[in-house]
PDB file of C-alpha atoms in Angstrom:
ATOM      1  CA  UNK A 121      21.412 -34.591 -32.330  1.00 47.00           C
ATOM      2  CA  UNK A 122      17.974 -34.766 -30.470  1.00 52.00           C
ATOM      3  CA  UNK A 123      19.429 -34.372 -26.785  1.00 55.00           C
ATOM      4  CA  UNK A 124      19.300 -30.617 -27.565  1.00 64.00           C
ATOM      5  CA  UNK A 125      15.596 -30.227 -28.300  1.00 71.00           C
ATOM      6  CA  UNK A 126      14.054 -32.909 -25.949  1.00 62.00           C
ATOM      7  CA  UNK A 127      16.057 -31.037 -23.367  1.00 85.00           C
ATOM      8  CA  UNK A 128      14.685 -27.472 -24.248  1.00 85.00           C
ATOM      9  CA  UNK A 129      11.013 -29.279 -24.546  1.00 85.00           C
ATOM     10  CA  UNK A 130      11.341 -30.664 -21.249  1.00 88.00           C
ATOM     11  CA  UNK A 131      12.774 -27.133 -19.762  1.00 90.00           C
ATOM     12  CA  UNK A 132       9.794 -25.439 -20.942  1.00 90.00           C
ATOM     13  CA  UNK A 133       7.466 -27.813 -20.031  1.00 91.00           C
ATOM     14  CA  UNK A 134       8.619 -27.530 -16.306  1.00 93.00           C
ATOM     15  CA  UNK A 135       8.642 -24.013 -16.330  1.00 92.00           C
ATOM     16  CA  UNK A 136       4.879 -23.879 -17.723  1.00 94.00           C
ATOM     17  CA  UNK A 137       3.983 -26.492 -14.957  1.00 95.00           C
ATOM     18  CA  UNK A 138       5.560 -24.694 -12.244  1.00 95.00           C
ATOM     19  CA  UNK A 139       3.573 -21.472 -13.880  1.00 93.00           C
ATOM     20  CA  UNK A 140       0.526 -23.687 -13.529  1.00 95.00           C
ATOM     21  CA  UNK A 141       1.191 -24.032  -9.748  1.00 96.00           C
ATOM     22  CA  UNK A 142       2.113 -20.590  -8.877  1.00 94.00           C
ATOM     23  CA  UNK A 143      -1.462 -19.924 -10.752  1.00 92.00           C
ATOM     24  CA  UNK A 144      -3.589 -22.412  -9.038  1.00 94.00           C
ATOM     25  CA  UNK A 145      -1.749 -21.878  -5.812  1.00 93.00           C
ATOM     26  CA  UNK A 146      -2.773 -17.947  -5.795  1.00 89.00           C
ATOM     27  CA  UNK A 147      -6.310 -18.513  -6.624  1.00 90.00           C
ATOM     28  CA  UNK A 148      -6.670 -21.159  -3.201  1.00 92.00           C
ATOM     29  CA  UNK A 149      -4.641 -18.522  -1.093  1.00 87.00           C
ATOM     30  CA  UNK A 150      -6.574 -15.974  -2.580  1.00 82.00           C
ATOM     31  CA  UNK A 151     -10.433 -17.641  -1.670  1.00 84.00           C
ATOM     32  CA  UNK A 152      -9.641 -19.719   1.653  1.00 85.00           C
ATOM     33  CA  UNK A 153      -6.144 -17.159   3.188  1.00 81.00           C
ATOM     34  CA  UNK A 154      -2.358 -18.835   3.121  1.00 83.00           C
ATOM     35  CA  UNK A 155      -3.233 -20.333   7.074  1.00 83.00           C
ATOM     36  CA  UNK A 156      -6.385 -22.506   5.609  1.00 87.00           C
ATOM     37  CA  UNK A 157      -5.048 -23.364   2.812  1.00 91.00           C
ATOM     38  CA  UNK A 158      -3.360 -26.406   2.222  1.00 95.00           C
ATOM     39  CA  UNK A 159      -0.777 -28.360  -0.545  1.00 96.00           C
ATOM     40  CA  UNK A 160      -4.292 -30.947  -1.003  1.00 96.00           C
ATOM     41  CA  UNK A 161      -6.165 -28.016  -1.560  1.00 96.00           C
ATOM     42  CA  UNK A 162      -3.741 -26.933  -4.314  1.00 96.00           C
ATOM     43  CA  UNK A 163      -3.420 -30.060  -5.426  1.00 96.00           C
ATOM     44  CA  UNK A 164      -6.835 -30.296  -6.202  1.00 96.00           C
ATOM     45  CA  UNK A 165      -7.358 -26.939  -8.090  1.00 96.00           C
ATOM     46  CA  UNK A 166      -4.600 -27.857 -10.003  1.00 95.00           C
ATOM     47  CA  UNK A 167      -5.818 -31.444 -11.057  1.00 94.00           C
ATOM     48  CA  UNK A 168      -2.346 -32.910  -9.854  1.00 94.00           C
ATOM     49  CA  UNK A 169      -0.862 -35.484  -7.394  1.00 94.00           C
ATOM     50  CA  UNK A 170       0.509 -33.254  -4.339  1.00 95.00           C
ATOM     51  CA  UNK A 171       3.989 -35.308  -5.028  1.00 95.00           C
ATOM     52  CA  UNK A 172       3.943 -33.272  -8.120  1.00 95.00           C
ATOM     53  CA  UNK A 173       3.886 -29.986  -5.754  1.00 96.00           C
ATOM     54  CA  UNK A 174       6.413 -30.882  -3.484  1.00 96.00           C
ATOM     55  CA  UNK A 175       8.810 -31.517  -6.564  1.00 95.00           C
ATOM     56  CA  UNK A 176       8.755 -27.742  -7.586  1.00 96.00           C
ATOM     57  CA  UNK A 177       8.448 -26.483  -3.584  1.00 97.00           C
ATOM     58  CA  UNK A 178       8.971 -28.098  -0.366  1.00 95.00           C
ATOM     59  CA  UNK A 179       6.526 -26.343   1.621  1.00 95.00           C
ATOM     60  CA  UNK A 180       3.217 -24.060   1.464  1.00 93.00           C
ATOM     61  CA  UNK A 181       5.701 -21.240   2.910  1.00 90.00           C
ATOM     62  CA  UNK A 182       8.044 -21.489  -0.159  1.00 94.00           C
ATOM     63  CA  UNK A 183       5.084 -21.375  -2.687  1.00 94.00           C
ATOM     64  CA  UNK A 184       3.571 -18.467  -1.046  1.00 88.00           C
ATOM     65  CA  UNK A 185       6.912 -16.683  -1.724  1.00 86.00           C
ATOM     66  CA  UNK A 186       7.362 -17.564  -4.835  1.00 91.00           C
ATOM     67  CA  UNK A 187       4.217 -16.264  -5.916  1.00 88.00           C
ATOM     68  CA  UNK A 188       4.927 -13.068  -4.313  1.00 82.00           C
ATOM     69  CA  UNK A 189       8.317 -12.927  -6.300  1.00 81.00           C
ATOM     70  CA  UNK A 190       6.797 -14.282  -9.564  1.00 82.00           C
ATOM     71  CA  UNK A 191       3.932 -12.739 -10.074  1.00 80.00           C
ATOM     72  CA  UNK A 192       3.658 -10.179 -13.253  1.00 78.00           C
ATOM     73  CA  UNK A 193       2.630  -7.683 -10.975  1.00 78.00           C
ATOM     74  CA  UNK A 194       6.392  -7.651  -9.971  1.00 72.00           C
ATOM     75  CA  UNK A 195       7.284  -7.170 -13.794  1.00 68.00           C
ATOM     76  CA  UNK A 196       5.091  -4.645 -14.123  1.00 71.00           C
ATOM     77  CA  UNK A 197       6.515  -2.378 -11.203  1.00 74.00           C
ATOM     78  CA  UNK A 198      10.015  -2.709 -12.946  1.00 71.00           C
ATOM     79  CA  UNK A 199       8.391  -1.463 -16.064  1.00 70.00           C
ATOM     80  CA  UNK A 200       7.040   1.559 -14.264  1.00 70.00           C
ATOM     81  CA  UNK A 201      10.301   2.413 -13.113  1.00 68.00           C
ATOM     82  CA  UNK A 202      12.202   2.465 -16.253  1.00 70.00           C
ATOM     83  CA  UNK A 203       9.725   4.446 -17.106  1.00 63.00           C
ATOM     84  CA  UNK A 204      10.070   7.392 -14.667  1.00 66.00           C
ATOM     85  CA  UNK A 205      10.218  10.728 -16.864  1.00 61.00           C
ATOM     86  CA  UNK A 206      12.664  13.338 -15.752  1.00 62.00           C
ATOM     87  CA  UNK A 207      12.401  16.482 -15.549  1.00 70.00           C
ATOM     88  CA  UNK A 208       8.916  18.301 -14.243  1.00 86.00           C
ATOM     89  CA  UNK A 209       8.514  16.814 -10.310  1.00 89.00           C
ATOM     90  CA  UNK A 210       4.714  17.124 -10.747  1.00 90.00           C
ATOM     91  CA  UNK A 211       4.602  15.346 -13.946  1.00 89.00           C
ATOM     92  CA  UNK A 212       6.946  12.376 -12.781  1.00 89.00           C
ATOM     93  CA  UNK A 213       4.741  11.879  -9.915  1.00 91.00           C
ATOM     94  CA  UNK A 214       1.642  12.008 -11.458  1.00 91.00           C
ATOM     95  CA  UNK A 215       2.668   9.774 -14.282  1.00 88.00           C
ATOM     96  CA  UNK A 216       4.082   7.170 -11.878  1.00 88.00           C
ATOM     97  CA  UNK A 217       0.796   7.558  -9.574  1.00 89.00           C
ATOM     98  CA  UNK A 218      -1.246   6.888 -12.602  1.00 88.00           C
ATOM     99  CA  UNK A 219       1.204   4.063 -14.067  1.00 85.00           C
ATOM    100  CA  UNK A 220       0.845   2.534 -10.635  1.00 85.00           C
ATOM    101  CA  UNK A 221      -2.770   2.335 -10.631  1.00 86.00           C
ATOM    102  CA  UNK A 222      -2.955   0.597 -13.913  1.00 85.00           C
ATOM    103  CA  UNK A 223      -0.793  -1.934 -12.565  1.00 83.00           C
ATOM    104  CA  UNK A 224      -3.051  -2.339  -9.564  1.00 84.00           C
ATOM    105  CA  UNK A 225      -6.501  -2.335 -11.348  1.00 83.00           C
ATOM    106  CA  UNK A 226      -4.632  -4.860 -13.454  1.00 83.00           C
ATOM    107  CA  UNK A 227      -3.829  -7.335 -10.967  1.00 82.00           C
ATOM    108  CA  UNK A 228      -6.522  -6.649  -8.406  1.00 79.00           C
ATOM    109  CA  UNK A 229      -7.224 -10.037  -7.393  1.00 77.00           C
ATOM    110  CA  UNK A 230      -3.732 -10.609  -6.402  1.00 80.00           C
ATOM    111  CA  UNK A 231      -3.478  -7.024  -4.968  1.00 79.00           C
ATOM    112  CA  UNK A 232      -6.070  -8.217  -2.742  1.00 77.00           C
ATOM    113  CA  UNK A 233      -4.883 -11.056  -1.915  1.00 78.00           C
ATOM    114  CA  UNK A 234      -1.684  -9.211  -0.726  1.00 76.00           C
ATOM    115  CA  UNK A 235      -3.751  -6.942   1.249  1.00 73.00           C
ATOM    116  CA  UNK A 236      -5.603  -9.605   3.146  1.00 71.00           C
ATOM    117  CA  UNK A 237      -2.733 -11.581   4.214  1.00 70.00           C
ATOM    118  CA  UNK A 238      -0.637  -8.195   5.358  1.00 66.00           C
ATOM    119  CA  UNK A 239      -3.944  -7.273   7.338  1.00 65.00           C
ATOM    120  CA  UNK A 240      -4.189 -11.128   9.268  1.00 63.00           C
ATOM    121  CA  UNK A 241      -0.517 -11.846   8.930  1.00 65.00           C
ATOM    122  CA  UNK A 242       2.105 -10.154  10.934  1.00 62.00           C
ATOM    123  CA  UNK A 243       4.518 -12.341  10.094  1.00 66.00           C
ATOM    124  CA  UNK A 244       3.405 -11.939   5.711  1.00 67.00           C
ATOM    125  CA  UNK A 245       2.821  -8.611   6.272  1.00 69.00           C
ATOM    126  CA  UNK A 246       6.707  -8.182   6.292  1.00 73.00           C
ATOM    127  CA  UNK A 247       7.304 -10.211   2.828  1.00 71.00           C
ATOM    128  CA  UNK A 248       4.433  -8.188   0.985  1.00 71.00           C
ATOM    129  CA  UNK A 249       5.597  -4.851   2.210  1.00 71.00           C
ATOM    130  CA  UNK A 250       9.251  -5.975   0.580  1.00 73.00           C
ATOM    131  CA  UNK A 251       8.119  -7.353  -2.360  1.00 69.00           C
ATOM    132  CA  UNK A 252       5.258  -4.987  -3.324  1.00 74.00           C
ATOM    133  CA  UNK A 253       5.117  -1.504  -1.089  1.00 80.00           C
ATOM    134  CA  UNK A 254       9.110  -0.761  -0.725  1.00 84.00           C
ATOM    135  CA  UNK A 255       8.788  -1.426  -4.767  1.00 83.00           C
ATOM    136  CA  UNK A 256       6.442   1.507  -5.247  1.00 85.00           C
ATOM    137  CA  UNK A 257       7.832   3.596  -2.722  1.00 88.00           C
ATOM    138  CA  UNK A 258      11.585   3.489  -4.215  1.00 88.00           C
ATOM    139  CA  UNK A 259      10.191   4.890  -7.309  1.00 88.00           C
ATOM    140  CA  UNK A 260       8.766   8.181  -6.045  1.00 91.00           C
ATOM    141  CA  UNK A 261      11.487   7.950  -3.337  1.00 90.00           C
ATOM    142  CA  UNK A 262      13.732   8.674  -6.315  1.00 88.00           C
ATOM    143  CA  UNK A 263      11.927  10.736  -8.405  1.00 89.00           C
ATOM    144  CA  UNK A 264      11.213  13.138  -5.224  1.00 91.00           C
ATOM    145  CA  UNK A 265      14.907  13.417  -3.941  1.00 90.00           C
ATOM    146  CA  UNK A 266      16.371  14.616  -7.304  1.00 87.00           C
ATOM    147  CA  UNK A 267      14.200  17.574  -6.610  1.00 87.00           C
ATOM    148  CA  UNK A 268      15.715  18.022  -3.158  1.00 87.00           C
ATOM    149  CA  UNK A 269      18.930  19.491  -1.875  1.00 84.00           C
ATOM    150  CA  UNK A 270      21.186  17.145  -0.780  1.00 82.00           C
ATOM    151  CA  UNK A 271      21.012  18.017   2.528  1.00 80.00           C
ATOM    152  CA  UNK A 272      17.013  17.008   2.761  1.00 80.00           C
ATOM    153  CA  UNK A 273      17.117  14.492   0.710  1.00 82.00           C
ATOM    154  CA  UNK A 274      16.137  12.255   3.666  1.00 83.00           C
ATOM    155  CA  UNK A 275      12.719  13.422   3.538  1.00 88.00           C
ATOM    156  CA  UNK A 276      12.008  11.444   0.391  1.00 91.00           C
ATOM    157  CA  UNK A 277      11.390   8.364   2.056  1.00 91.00           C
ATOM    158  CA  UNK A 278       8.424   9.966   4.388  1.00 92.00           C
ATOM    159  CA  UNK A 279       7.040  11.586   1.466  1.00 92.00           C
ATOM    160  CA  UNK A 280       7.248   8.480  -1.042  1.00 92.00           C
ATOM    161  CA  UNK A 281       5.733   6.399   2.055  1.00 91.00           C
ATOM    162  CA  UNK A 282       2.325   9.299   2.081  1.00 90.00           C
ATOM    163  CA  UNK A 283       1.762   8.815  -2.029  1.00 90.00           C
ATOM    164  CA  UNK A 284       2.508   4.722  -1.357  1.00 89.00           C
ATOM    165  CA  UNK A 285      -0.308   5.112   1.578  1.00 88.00           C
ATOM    166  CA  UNK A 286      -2.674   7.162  -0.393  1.00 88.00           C
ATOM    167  CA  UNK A 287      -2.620   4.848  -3.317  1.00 87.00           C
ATOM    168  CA  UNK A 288      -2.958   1.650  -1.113  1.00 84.00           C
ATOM    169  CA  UNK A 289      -5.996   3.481   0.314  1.00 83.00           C
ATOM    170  CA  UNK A 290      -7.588   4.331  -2.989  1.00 83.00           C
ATOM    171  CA  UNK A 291      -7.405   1.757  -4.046  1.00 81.00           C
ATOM    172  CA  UNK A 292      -9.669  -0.517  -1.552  1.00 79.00           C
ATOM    173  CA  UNK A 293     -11.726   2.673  -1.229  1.00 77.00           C
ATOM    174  CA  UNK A 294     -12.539   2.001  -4.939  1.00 79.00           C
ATOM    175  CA  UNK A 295     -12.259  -1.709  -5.656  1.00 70.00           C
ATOM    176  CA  UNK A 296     -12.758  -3.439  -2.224  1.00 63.00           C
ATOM    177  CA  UNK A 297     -15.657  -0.731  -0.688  1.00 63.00           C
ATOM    178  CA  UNK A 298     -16.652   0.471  -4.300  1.00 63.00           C
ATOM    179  CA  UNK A 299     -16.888   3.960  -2.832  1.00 65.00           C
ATOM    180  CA  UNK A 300     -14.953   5.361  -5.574  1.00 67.00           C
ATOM    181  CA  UNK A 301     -15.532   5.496  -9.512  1.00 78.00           C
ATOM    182  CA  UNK A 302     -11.819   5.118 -11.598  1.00 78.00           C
ATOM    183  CA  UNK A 303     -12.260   8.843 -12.675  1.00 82.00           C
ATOM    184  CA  UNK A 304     -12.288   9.912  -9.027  1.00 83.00           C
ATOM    185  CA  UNK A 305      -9.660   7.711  -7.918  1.00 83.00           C
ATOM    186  CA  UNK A 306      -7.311   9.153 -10.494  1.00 88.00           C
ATOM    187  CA  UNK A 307      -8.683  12.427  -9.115  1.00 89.00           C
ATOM    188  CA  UNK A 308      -8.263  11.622  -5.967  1.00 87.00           C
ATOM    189  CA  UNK A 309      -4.683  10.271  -6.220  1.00 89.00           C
ATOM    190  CA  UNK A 310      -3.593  13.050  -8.520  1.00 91.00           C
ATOM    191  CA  UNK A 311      -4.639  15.607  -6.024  1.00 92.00           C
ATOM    192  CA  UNK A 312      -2.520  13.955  -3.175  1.00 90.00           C
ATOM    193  CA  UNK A 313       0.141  14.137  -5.649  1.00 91.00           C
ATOM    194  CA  UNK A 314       0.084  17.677  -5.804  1.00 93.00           C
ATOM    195  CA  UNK A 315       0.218  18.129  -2.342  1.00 91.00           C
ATOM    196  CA  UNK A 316       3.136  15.964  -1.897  1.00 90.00           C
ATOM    197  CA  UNK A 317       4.713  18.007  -4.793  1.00 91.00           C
ATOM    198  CA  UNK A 318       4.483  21.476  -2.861  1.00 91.00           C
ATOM    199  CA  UNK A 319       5.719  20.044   0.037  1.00 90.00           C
ATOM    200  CA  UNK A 320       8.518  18.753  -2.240  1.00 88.00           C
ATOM    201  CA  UNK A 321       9.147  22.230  -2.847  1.00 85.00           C
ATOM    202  CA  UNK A 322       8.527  23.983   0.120  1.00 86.00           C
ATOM    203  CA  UNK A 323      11.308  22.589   1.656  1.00 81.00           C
ATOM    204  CA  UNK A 324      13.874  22.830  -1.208  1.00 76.00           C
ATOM    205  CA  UNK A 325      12.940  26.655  -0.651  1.00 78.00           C
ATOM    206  CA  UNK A 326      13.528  26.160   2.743  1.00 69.00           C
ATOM    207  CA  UNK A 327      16.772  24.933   2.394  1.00 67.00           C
ATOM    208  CA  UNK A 328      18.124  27.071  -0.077  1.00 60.00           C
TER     209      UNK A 328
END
């Protein structure tokens, strides 16, 4: 009668142990970069033998991804995208834009993280652009080719990619350089948004 419980006990205690690890291992990639970091270094932060590392991931490479994968700022995206409004293009956009930048105020450190390692990794720069900028950029990728003819809905991906840029670029204007209060990075953003919105729909007049 107890195999049950114990079991379930035991399930969540791994799962809030590999949590632990994911945790500690971001904050050491995060102050010394993924290539000077190491599983001792982890190890450390975390309090723990490294045996106890290598029994959740076999390698530094493994744990980077699965923080990547795992992190809530992957949640969060998802929960952006369900909540896409229809309807208005402008509206959709800017909602998303604004959405998005929530998200990324709200997990700065590890947005900034990401950023470093895409900027002195060519080989990481590949697994955060999957896991983090194709994310974003499917979102207005959709919104933007329901308000195209079928025939240009192509474009969308260029156009997603500019609002993706612009809000990767705000955002180290305003957290990394400080250059930028929030109130004019949501103006900022929202104004790029606009742009990309009449482009939007100067060429489904085009096309008509």
């Amino acid at each position: 009668m107890q195999a049950a419980p114990l079991t379930d006990f035991r399930r969540k205690r791994a799962a809030r142990t590999r949590r632990r690890i994911l945790d500690a291992g971001l904050r050491v990639f995060s102050k010394w970069g993924y290539e000077r970091a190491s599983m001792d270094d982890i190890a450390l932060e975390l309090e723990a033998t490294k045996g106890l590392l290598y029994h959740y991931f076999r390698s530094k490479e493994e744990l980077l991804k699965a923080v990547l994968q795992e992190h809530p700022l992957r949640v969060g995206i998802e929960t952006v995208k369900q909540g896409v409004p229809a309807g208005d293009l402008r509206q959709a956009l800017s909602d998303v834009a604004i959405l998005s930048l929530g998200q990324m105020r709200e997990h700065r450190a590890f947005i900034r993280f990401l950023l470093l390692q895409a900027h002195y990794s060519h080989e990481h720069a590949e697994l955060v652009r999957r896991e983090l900028l194709d994310r974003w950029m499917a979102i207005f990728q959709t919104i933007i080719a329901a308000h195209l003819p079928e025939g240009s809905r192509p474009k969308a991906k260029s156009l997603a990619a500019q609002l993706v840029d612009i809000l990767v670029a705000s955002f180290i204007r305003s957290e990394l350089g400080g250059r930028l209060r929030a109130d004019q990075l949501e103006a900022y953003v929202l104004d790029a948004v606009q742009t990309v919105a009449s482009r939007v729909e100067s060429v489904s007049r085009d096309t008509r």
